Amino acid sequence: MPRSALITGITGQDGSYLAELLLEKGYQVHGLVRRSSSFTTGRIDHLYRDVHEDPQLRLHYGDLTDGQALTNLVQTIEPDEIYNLAAQSHVRVSFDQPVYTLMTDGVGALNVLEAARLLNGRKPVKVYQASSSEMYGQAIETPQTETTPFNPQSPYACAKVYAYFQTVNYRRSYGLYACNGILFNHESPRRGETFVTRKITRAATRIKLGLQEKLFLGNLDSRRDWGFARDYVRAMWMMLQQESADDFVIATGETHTIRDFLDLVFQSLDLDWQKYVEIDPRYLRPAEVDLLLGDPTKAYEKLGWKAETNLKQLADLMVNYDMQLARSELIAQD
């Protein structure tokens, strides 16, 4: 029997890359999808096999905030591994929707853990919880490690801290194999267009082709540790293959400003970003996080994991993808 996994948030950036990885490894993959009036499976449509003959990928409607339905699903499919990637993951939006963010990112994670605990009584199951570098907030030390105290600066970060400690609690209290991956910023061509890196590459390519005139951004001095999502989902899988559960920082160990990313993207298109970028106060957070830099030493020493894609390579990947989109837009206008 092939191993099976349940991925919440399978239609997101990380979920789609993780689904690819697990399918390549021969897993039976189940994905949790929220019901919507429009299709949201664009990132994973290419993964479907013959749906008439025992497909490797199966989707189930559900919501993390519905604990009973989630428990019923876990009891039915009996996965060997659960990857909780679903979240309201936009930090700025969490200030506008703090209760929803807490229910999804905090209580939702607790529902996953409880469903796993109930299954674990008759069948071993391992749980991966998607934690975030945003939990460090105004970081007390740099670089940030697994022992750096959390200092959250947003409703999103607070909800993730809650989920982090519930994961640790279930590991200690119930012996559940549950681990936290404290992932620093990770991007890709599949990143949502409201996130700053994708917003930049999408706008820059449209500006290059005359489809857009300006790009409006917030704080350009924020420093982040940016990696490639495909590299990072490999770390998620590696965490669940260890003899015992543990928590890991996943990062590149390098930090760059948003200005640096602008430079890379616009230079690759032979453009000067300062002619096109304007600051819009609407994109400033009520509480800013100025510097995040992860120390991935533990992941390297215990998992054998390290980032394989640098920031320029990542920017080029995203620019090339978005240039194709921009060209398609241009053709559609003609």
Tab-separated table of C-alpha atoms in Angstrom:
chain	number	residue	atom	x	y	z
A	1	MET	CA	0.000	0.000	0.000
A	2	PRO	CA	1.375	3.445	-0.883
A	3	ARG	CA	1.718	5.968	1.878
A	4	SER	CA	-1.040	8.553	2.064
A	5	ALA	CA	-1.037	12.221	2.984
A	6	LEU	CA	-3.657	14.875	3.634
A	7	ILE	CA	-2.710	18.413	2.615
A	8	THR	CA	-4.815	21.305	3.845
A	9	GLY	CA	-4.315	24.342	1.643
A	10	ILE	CA	-3.455	22.121	-1.316
A	11	THR	CA	-4.575	24.754	-3.832
A	12	GLY	CA	-2.095	27.325	-2.503
A	13	GLN	CA	1.507	27.922	-3.517
A	14	ASP	CA	3.066	25.527	-1.000
A	15	GLY	CA	0.288	22.970	-1.244
A	16	SER	CA	0.673	22.629	-4.999
A	17	TYR	CA	4.456	22.143	-4.833
A	18	LEU	CA	4.103	19.688	-1.943
A	19	ALA	CA	1.456	17.714	-3.826
A	20	GLU	CA	3.842	17.436	-6.789
A	21	LEU	CA	6.626	16.187	-4.530
A	22	LEU	CA	4.487	13.580	-2.767
A	23	LEU	CA	2.971	12.297	-6.006
A	24	GLU	CA	6.475	11.873	-7.407
A	25	LYS	CA	7.275	9.781	-4.333
A	26	GLY	CA	4.273	7.532	-4.943
A	27	TYR	CA	1.945	8.856	-2.253
A	28	GLN	CA	-1.826	8.753	-2.362
A	29	VAL	CA	-2.527	12.478	-1.870
A	30	HIS	CA	-5.726	13.900	-0.405
A	31	GLY	CA	-6.367	17.629	-0.444
A	32	LEU	CA	-8.761	19.755	1.586
A	33	VAL	CA	-10.476	22.433	-0.503
A	34	ARG	CA	-12.954	25.095	0.573
A	35	ARG	CA	-16.186	25.144	-1.402
A	36	SER	CA	-16.388	28.164	-3.692
A	37	SER	CA	-18.634	29.336	-6.500
A	38	SER	CA	-15.570	29.567	-8.735
A	39	PHE	CA	-12.778	27.068	-9.377
A	40	THR	CA	-9.695	27.517	-7.183
A	41	THR	CA	-7.643	24.521	-8.327
A	42	GLY	CA	-5.567	26.250	-11.014
A	43	ARG	CA	-2.242	25.500	-9.308
A	44	ILE	CA	-2.917	21.750	-9.188
A	45	ASP	CA	-4.985	21.061	-12.302
A	46	HIS	CA	-1.899	19.673	-14.044
A	47	LEU	CA	-1.543	16.973	-11.358
A	48	TYR	CA	-4.702	15.022	-12.097
A	49	ARG	CA	-4.357	11.489	-13.408
A	50	ASP	CA	-7.190	9.389	-14.829
A	51	VAL	CA	-9.987	10.143	-12.370
A	52	HIS	CA	-11.823	6.976	-13.414
A	53	GLU	CA	-9.119	4.597	-12.246
A	54	ASP	CA	-8.059	5.158	-8.633
A	55	PRO	CA	-6.441	8.598	-8.980
A	56	GLN	CA	-3.400	9.400	-6.879
A	57	LEU	CA	-4.846	12.824	-6.086
A	58	ARG	CA	-8.248	13.255	-4.475
A	59	LEU	CA	-9.869	16.469	-3.291
A	60	HIS	CA	-12.355	16.812	-0.448
A	61	TYR	CA	-14.491	19.827	0.393
A	62	GLY	CA	-14.004	21.108	3.911
A	63	ASP	CA	-12.907	23.942	6.168
A	64	LEU	CA	-10.395	24.000	9.014
A	65	THR	CA	-12.879	25.776	11.265
A	66	ASP	CA	-15.315	22.817	11.048
A	67	GLY	CA	-13.598	20.534	13.536
A	68	GLN	CA	-16.109	17.683	13.424
A	69	ALA	CA	-16.104	17.441	9.649
A	70	LEU	CA	-12.309	17.523	9.648
A	71	THR	CA	-12.175	14.725	12.220
A	72	ASN	CA	-14.623	12.671	10.158
A	73	LEU	CA	-12.464	13.117	7.055
A	74	VAL	CA	-9.257	12.130	8.851
A	75	GLN	CA	-10.967	9.064	10.338
A	76	THR	CA	-12.195	8.059	6.877
A	77	ILE	CA	-9.004	8.422	4.833
A	78	GLU	CA	-6.574	7.504	7.658
A	79	PRO	CA	-3.561	9.391	6.278
A	80	ASP	CA	-0.024	8.510	7.301
A	81	GLU	CA	0.929	12.200	7.197
A	82	ILE	CA	-1.002	15.454	7.560
A	83	TYR	CA	0.434	18.739	6.294
A	84	ASN	CA	-1.483	21.742	7.636
A	85	LEU	CA	-0.712	24.492	5.127
A	86	ALA	CA	-4.126	26.176	4.988
A	87	ALA	CA	-4.265	29.696	6.401
A	88	GLN	CA	-5.297	33.269	5.938
A	89	SER	CA	-1.692	34.037	5.119
A	90	HIS	CA	-1.649	37.735	4.219
A	91	VAL	CA	-0.187	39.731	7.107
A	92	ARG	CA	-1.708	43.067	6.103
A	93	VAL	CA	-5.160	41.518	5.645
A	94	SER	CA	-4.970	40.033	9.146
A	95	PHE	CA	-5.252	43.546	10.603
A	96	ASP	CA	-8.545	43.956	8.749
A	97	GLN	CA	-9.802	40.433	9.557
A	98	PRO	CA	-8.246	39.491	12.905
A	99	VAL	CA	-11.005	37.159	14.129
A	100	TYR	CA	-11.198	35.253	10.862
A	101	THR	CA	-7.396	34.957	10.838
A	102	LEU	CA	-7.360	33.581	14.390
A	103	MET	CA	-10.127	31.086	13.658
A	104	THR	CA	-8.464	29.776	10.508
A	105	ASP	CA	-4.786	29.909	11.456
A	106	GLY	CA	-5.077	29.237	15.187
A	107	VAL	CA	-8.236	27.268	15.964
A	108	GLY	CA	-8.015	25.571	12.562
A	109	ALA	CA	-4.581	24.215	13.466
A	110	LEU	CA	-5.953	22.986	16.792
A	111	ASN	CA	-8.732	21.141	14.919
A	112	VAL	CA	-6.108	19.413	12.773
A	113	LEU	CA	-4.153	18.338	15.842
A	114	GLU	CA	-7.250	17.030	17.590
A	115	ALA	CA	-8.311	15.059	14.511
A	116	ALA	CA	-4.810	13.567	14.350
A	117	ARG	CA	-4.842	12.719	18.064
A	118	LEU	CA	-8.084	10.786	17.692
A	119	LEU	CA	-6.741	8.857	14.699
A	120	ASN	CA	-3.402	8.259	16.412
A	121	GLY	CA	-5.184	6.071	18.971
A	122	ARG	CA	-5.574	3.324	16.365
A	123	LYS	CA	-3.154	4.258	13.569
A	124	PRO	CA	0.109	6.239	13.739
A	125	VAL	CA	-0.055	9.601	11.992
A	126	LYS	CA	2.473	12.424	11.641
A	127	VAL	CA	1.552	16.118	11.531
A	128	TYR	CA	3.373	19.053	9.975
A	129	GLN	CA	2.299	22.530	11.102
A	130	ALA	CA	3.189	25.480	8.878
A	131	SER	CA	4.678	28.024	11.245
A	132	SER	CA	6.015	31.385	10.120
A	133	SER	CA	8.990	33.686	10.554
A	134	GLU	CA	6.435	36.441	11.247
A	135	MET	CA	6.157	34.954	14.754
A	136	TYR	CA	9.520	36.580	15.550
A	137	GLY	CA	8.134	40.037	14.751
A	138	GLN	CA	10.482	42.695	16.060
A	139	ALA	CA	13.105	40.042	16.572
A	140	ILE	CA	14.965	39.983	19.865
A	141	GLU	CA	18.076	38.526	18.189
A	142	THR	CA	19.454	38.150	14.678
A	143	PRO	CA	19.638	35.694	13.039
A	144	GLN	CA	16.566	33.916	14.364
A	145	THR	CA	16.877	30.278	15.446
A	146	GLU	CA	14.574	27.647	16.917
A	147	THR	CA	15.222	29.090	20.395
A	148	THR	CA	14.689	32.789	19.578
A	149	PRO	CA	11.701	34.124	21.590
A	150	PHE	CA	8.635	35.062	19.586
A	151	ASN	CA	7.525	38.686	19.491
A	152	PRO	CA	4.532	38.803	17.100
A	153	GLN	CA	3.501	42.113	15.519
A	154	SER	CA	0.270	41.187	13.702
A	155	PRO	CA	-2.935	39.182	14.204
A	156	TYR	CA	-1.533	36.692	11.697
A	157	ALA	CA	1.657	36.232	13.696
A	158	CYS	CA	-0.270	35.909	16.971
A	159	ALA	CA	-2.461	33.190	15.471
A	160	LYS	CA	0.611	31.337	14.221
A	161	VAL	CA	2.238	31.514	17.661
A	162	TYR	CA	-0.911	29.960	19.134
A	163	ALA	CA	-0.774	27.147	16.558
A	164	TYR	CA	2.948	26.640	17.184
A	165	PHE	CA	2.532	26.082	20.908
A	166	GLN	CA	-0.524	23.867	20.453
A	167	THR	CA	1.611	21.687	18.170
A	168	VAL	CA	4.339	21.472	20.810
A	169	ASN	CA	1.690	20.764	23.465
A	170	TYR	CA	0.153	17.863	21.523
A	171	ARG	CA	3.614	16.401	20.974
A	172	ARG	CA	4.459	16.555	24.664
A	173	SER	CA	1.043	15.721	26.124
A	174	TYR	CA	-0.141	12.973	23.786
A	175	GLY	CA	3.036	11.678	22.185
A	176	LEU	CA	1.744	12.771	18.774
A	177	TYR	CA	4.378	13.069	16.075
A	178	ALA	CA	3.816	16.782	15.440
A	179	CYS	CA	6.399	19.290	14.257
A	180	ASN	CA	6.602	22.958	13.321
A	181	GLY	CA	8.376	24.204	10.237
A	182	ILE	CA	9.251	27.841	10.899
A	183	LEU	CA	9.472	28.884	7.286
A	184	PHE	CA	10.888	32.249	6.328
A	185	ASN	CA	9.516	34.028	3.262
A	186	HIS	CA	9.369	31.743	0.250
A	187	GLU	CA	8.176	32.740	-3.179
A	188	SER	CA	7.569	31.325	-6.647
A	189	PRO	CA	5.682	31.965	-9.869
A	190	ARG	CA	2.681	30.477	-8.034
A	191	ARG	CA	2.748	33.129	-5.306
A	192	GLY	CA	-0.481	35.086	-4.956
A	193	GLU	CA	-0.407	38.416	-6.775
A	194	THR	CA	-1.174	40.400	-3.602
A	195	PHE	CA	2.138	39.361	-2.005
A	196	VAL	CA	4.934	41.851	-2.527
A	197	THR	CA	7.395	39.785	-4.582
A	198	ARG	CA	4.774	38.562	-7.050
A	199	LYS	CA	3.160	41.987	-7.089
A	200	ILE	CA	6.529	43.378	-8.197
A	201	THR	CA	7.257	40.800	-10.919
A	202	ARG	CA	3.697	40.973	-12.241
A	203	ALA	CA	3.767	44.783	-12.428
A	204	ALA	CA	7.288	45.030	-13.822
A	205	THR	CA	6.541	42.748	-16.770
A	206	ARG	CA	3.290	44.589	-17.493
A	207	ILE	CA	5.131	47.936	-17.347
A	208	LYS	CA	7.742	46.581	-19.762
A	209	LEU	CA	5.028	45.818	-22.309
A	210	GLY	CA	3.128	49.059	-21.766
A	211	LEU	CA	0.189	47.421	-19.981
A	212	GLN	CA	0.724	49.301	-16.706
A	213	GLU	CA	2.211	52.650	-15.746
A	214	LYS	CA	2.845	52.588	-11.995
A	215	LEU	CA	3.486	50.167	-9.123
A	216	PHE	CA	2.317	51.168	-5.640
A	217	LEU	CA	4.120	49.678	-2.634
A	218	GLY	CA	4.545	50.211	1.099
A	219	ASN	CA	7.765	50.006	3.152
A	220	LEU	CA	10.707	49.410	0.800
A	221	ASP	CA	13.218	49.084	3.632
A	222	SER	CA	11.798	45.893	5.146
A	223	ARG	CA	14.406	43.139	5.086
A	224	ARG	CA	13.397	39.523	4.493
A	225	ASP	CA	15.002	36.124	4.067
A	226	TRP	CA	13.538	34.973	0.717
A	227	GLY	CA	13.724	31.457	-0.690
A	228	PHE	CA	12.056	29.312	-3.364
A	229	ALA	CA	8.866	27.501	-2.328
A	230	ARG	CA	9.818	24.294	-4.148
A	231	ASP	CA	12.968	24.037	-1.991
A	232	TYR	CA	10.952	24.641	1.164
A	233	VAL	CA	8.286	21.968	0.674
A	234	ARG	CA	11.088	19.432	0.420
A	235	ALA	CA	12.026	20.416	3.972
A	236	MET	CA	8.436	19.836	5.110
A	237	TRP	CA	8.553	16.260	3.865
A	238	MET	CA	11.988	15.650	5.369
A	239	MET	CA	10.741	16.742	8.808
A	240	LEU	CA	8.154	13.969	8.821
A	241	GLN	CA	10.701	11.302	7.849
A	242	GLN	CA	12.744	11.619	11.054
A	243	GLU	CA	12.705	9.143	13.939
A	244	SER	CA	11.267	11.741	16.312
A	245	ALA	CA	9.390	14.997	15.816
A	246	ASP	CA	11.165	18.323	16.177
A	247	ASP	CA	10.842	21.962	15.117
A	248	PHE	CA	13.027	23.556	12.439
A	249	VAL	CA	13.812	26.970	10.983
A	250	ILE	CA	13.774	26.807	7.182
A	251	ALA	CA	15.559	29.750	5.579
A	252	THR	CA	18.366	30.751	3.230
A	253	GLY	CA	20.425	32.543	5.867
A	254	GLU	CA	20.555	35.692	3.706
A	255	THR	CA	18.512	38.879	4.006
A	256	HIS	CA	17.536	41.458	1.390
A	257	THR	CA	15.364	44.561	1.271
A	258	ILE	CA	12.364	45.048	-0.961
A	259	ARG	CA	14.529	47.616	-2.774
A	260	ASP	CA	17.016	44.834	-3.517
A	261	PHE	CA	14.280	42.721	-5.043
A	262	LEU	CA	13.065	45.686	-7.085
A	263	ASP	CA	16.606	46.168	-8.389
A	264	LEU	CA	16.909	42.534	-9.485
A	265	VAL	CA	13.524	42.438	-11.192
A	266	PHE	CA	13.614	45.778	-13.009
A	267	GLN	CA	17.272	45.438	-14.031
A	268	SER	CA	16.480	42.092	-15.647
A	269	LEU	CA	13.958	43.990	-17.790
A	270	ASP	CA	16.316	46.941	-18.466
A	271	LEU	CA	14.097	49.297	-16.480
A	272	ASP	CA	14.742	51.787	-13.669
A	273	TRP	CA	12.217	50.976	-10.949
A	274	GLN	CA	12.453	54.470	-9.426
A	275	LYS	CA	10.626	55.852	-12.469
A	276	TYR	CA	7.630	53.608	-11.881
A	277	VAL	CA	7.304	52.877	-8.149
A	278	GLU	CA	5.356	55.087	-5.746
A	279	ILE	CA	4.764	54.691	-2.010
A	280	ASP	CA	1.144	54.252	-0.939
A	281	PRO	CA	0.433	54.558	2.827
A	282	ARG	CA	-2.394	52.032	2.457
A	283	TYR	CA	0.215	49.286	2.129
A	284	LEU	CA	2.008	50.176	5.366
A	285	ARG	CA	1.271	47.887	8.312
A	286	PRO	CA	0.054	49.319	11.655
A	287	ALA	CA	3.073	47.540	13.193
A	288	GLU	CA	6.020	46.961	10.884
A	289	VAL	CA	8.478	44.067	11.022
A	290	ASP	CA	11.783	45.503	9.841
A	291	LEU	CA	14.196	42.560	9.730
A	292	LEU	CA	13.817	38.791	9.475
A	293	LEU	CA	16.833	36.532	8.937
A	294	GLY	CA	16.745	32.803	9.629
A	295	ASP	CA	19.545	30.494	10.736
A	296	PRO	CA	18.977	27.125	8.984
A	297	THR	CA	21.913	25.371	10.681
A	298	LYS	CA	19.753	22.852	12.545
A	299	ALA	CA	17.882	21.882	9.374
A	300	TYR	CA	21.180	21.358	7.567
A	301	GLU	CA	22.744	19.313	10.361
A	302	LYS	CA	19.740	17.133	11.249
A	303	LEU	CA	17.777	16.957	7.994
A	304	GLY	CA	20.512	17.494	5.438
A	305	TRP	CA	18.428	20.309	3.959
A	306	LYS	CA	19.617	23.588	2.490
A	307	ALA	CA	18.186	26.140	0.067
A	308	GLU	CA	19.267	25.508	-3.522
A	309	THR	CA	17.932	28.672	-5.209
A	310	ASN	CA	19.344	32.154	-4.624
A	311	LEU	CA	17.354	35.382	-4.857
A	312	LYS	CA	18.471	36.295	-8.381
A	313	GLN	CA	17.537	32.848	-9.680
A	314	LEU	CA	14.178	33.140	-7.931
A	315	ALA	CA	13.533	36.611	-9.362
A	316	ASP	CA	14.400	35.355	-12.862
A	317	LEU	CA	11.984	32.417	-12.507
A	318	MET	CA	9.177	34.752	-11.507
A	319	VAL	CA	9.941	37.366	-14.163
A	320	ASN	CA	10.036	34.759	-16.939
A	321	TYR	CA	6.696	33.339	-15.871
A	322	ASP	CA	5.021	36.716	-15.520
A	323	MET	CA	6.407	37.920	-18.829
A	324	GLN	CA	4.514	35.071	-20.489
A	325	LEU	CA	1.347	36.195	-18.724
A	326	ALA	CA	1.895	39.798	-19.773
A	327	ARG	CA	2.458	38.781	-23.394
A	328	SER	CA	-0.780	36.783	-23.302
A	329	GLU	CA	-2.574	39.876	-22.021
A	330	LEU	CA	-1.086	41.968	-24.808
A	331	ILE	CA	-2.166	39.491	-27.476
A	332	ALA	CA	-5.660	39.353	-25.988
A	333	GLN	CA	-5.950	43.154	-26.356
A	334	ASP	CA	-5.092	43.107	-30.058
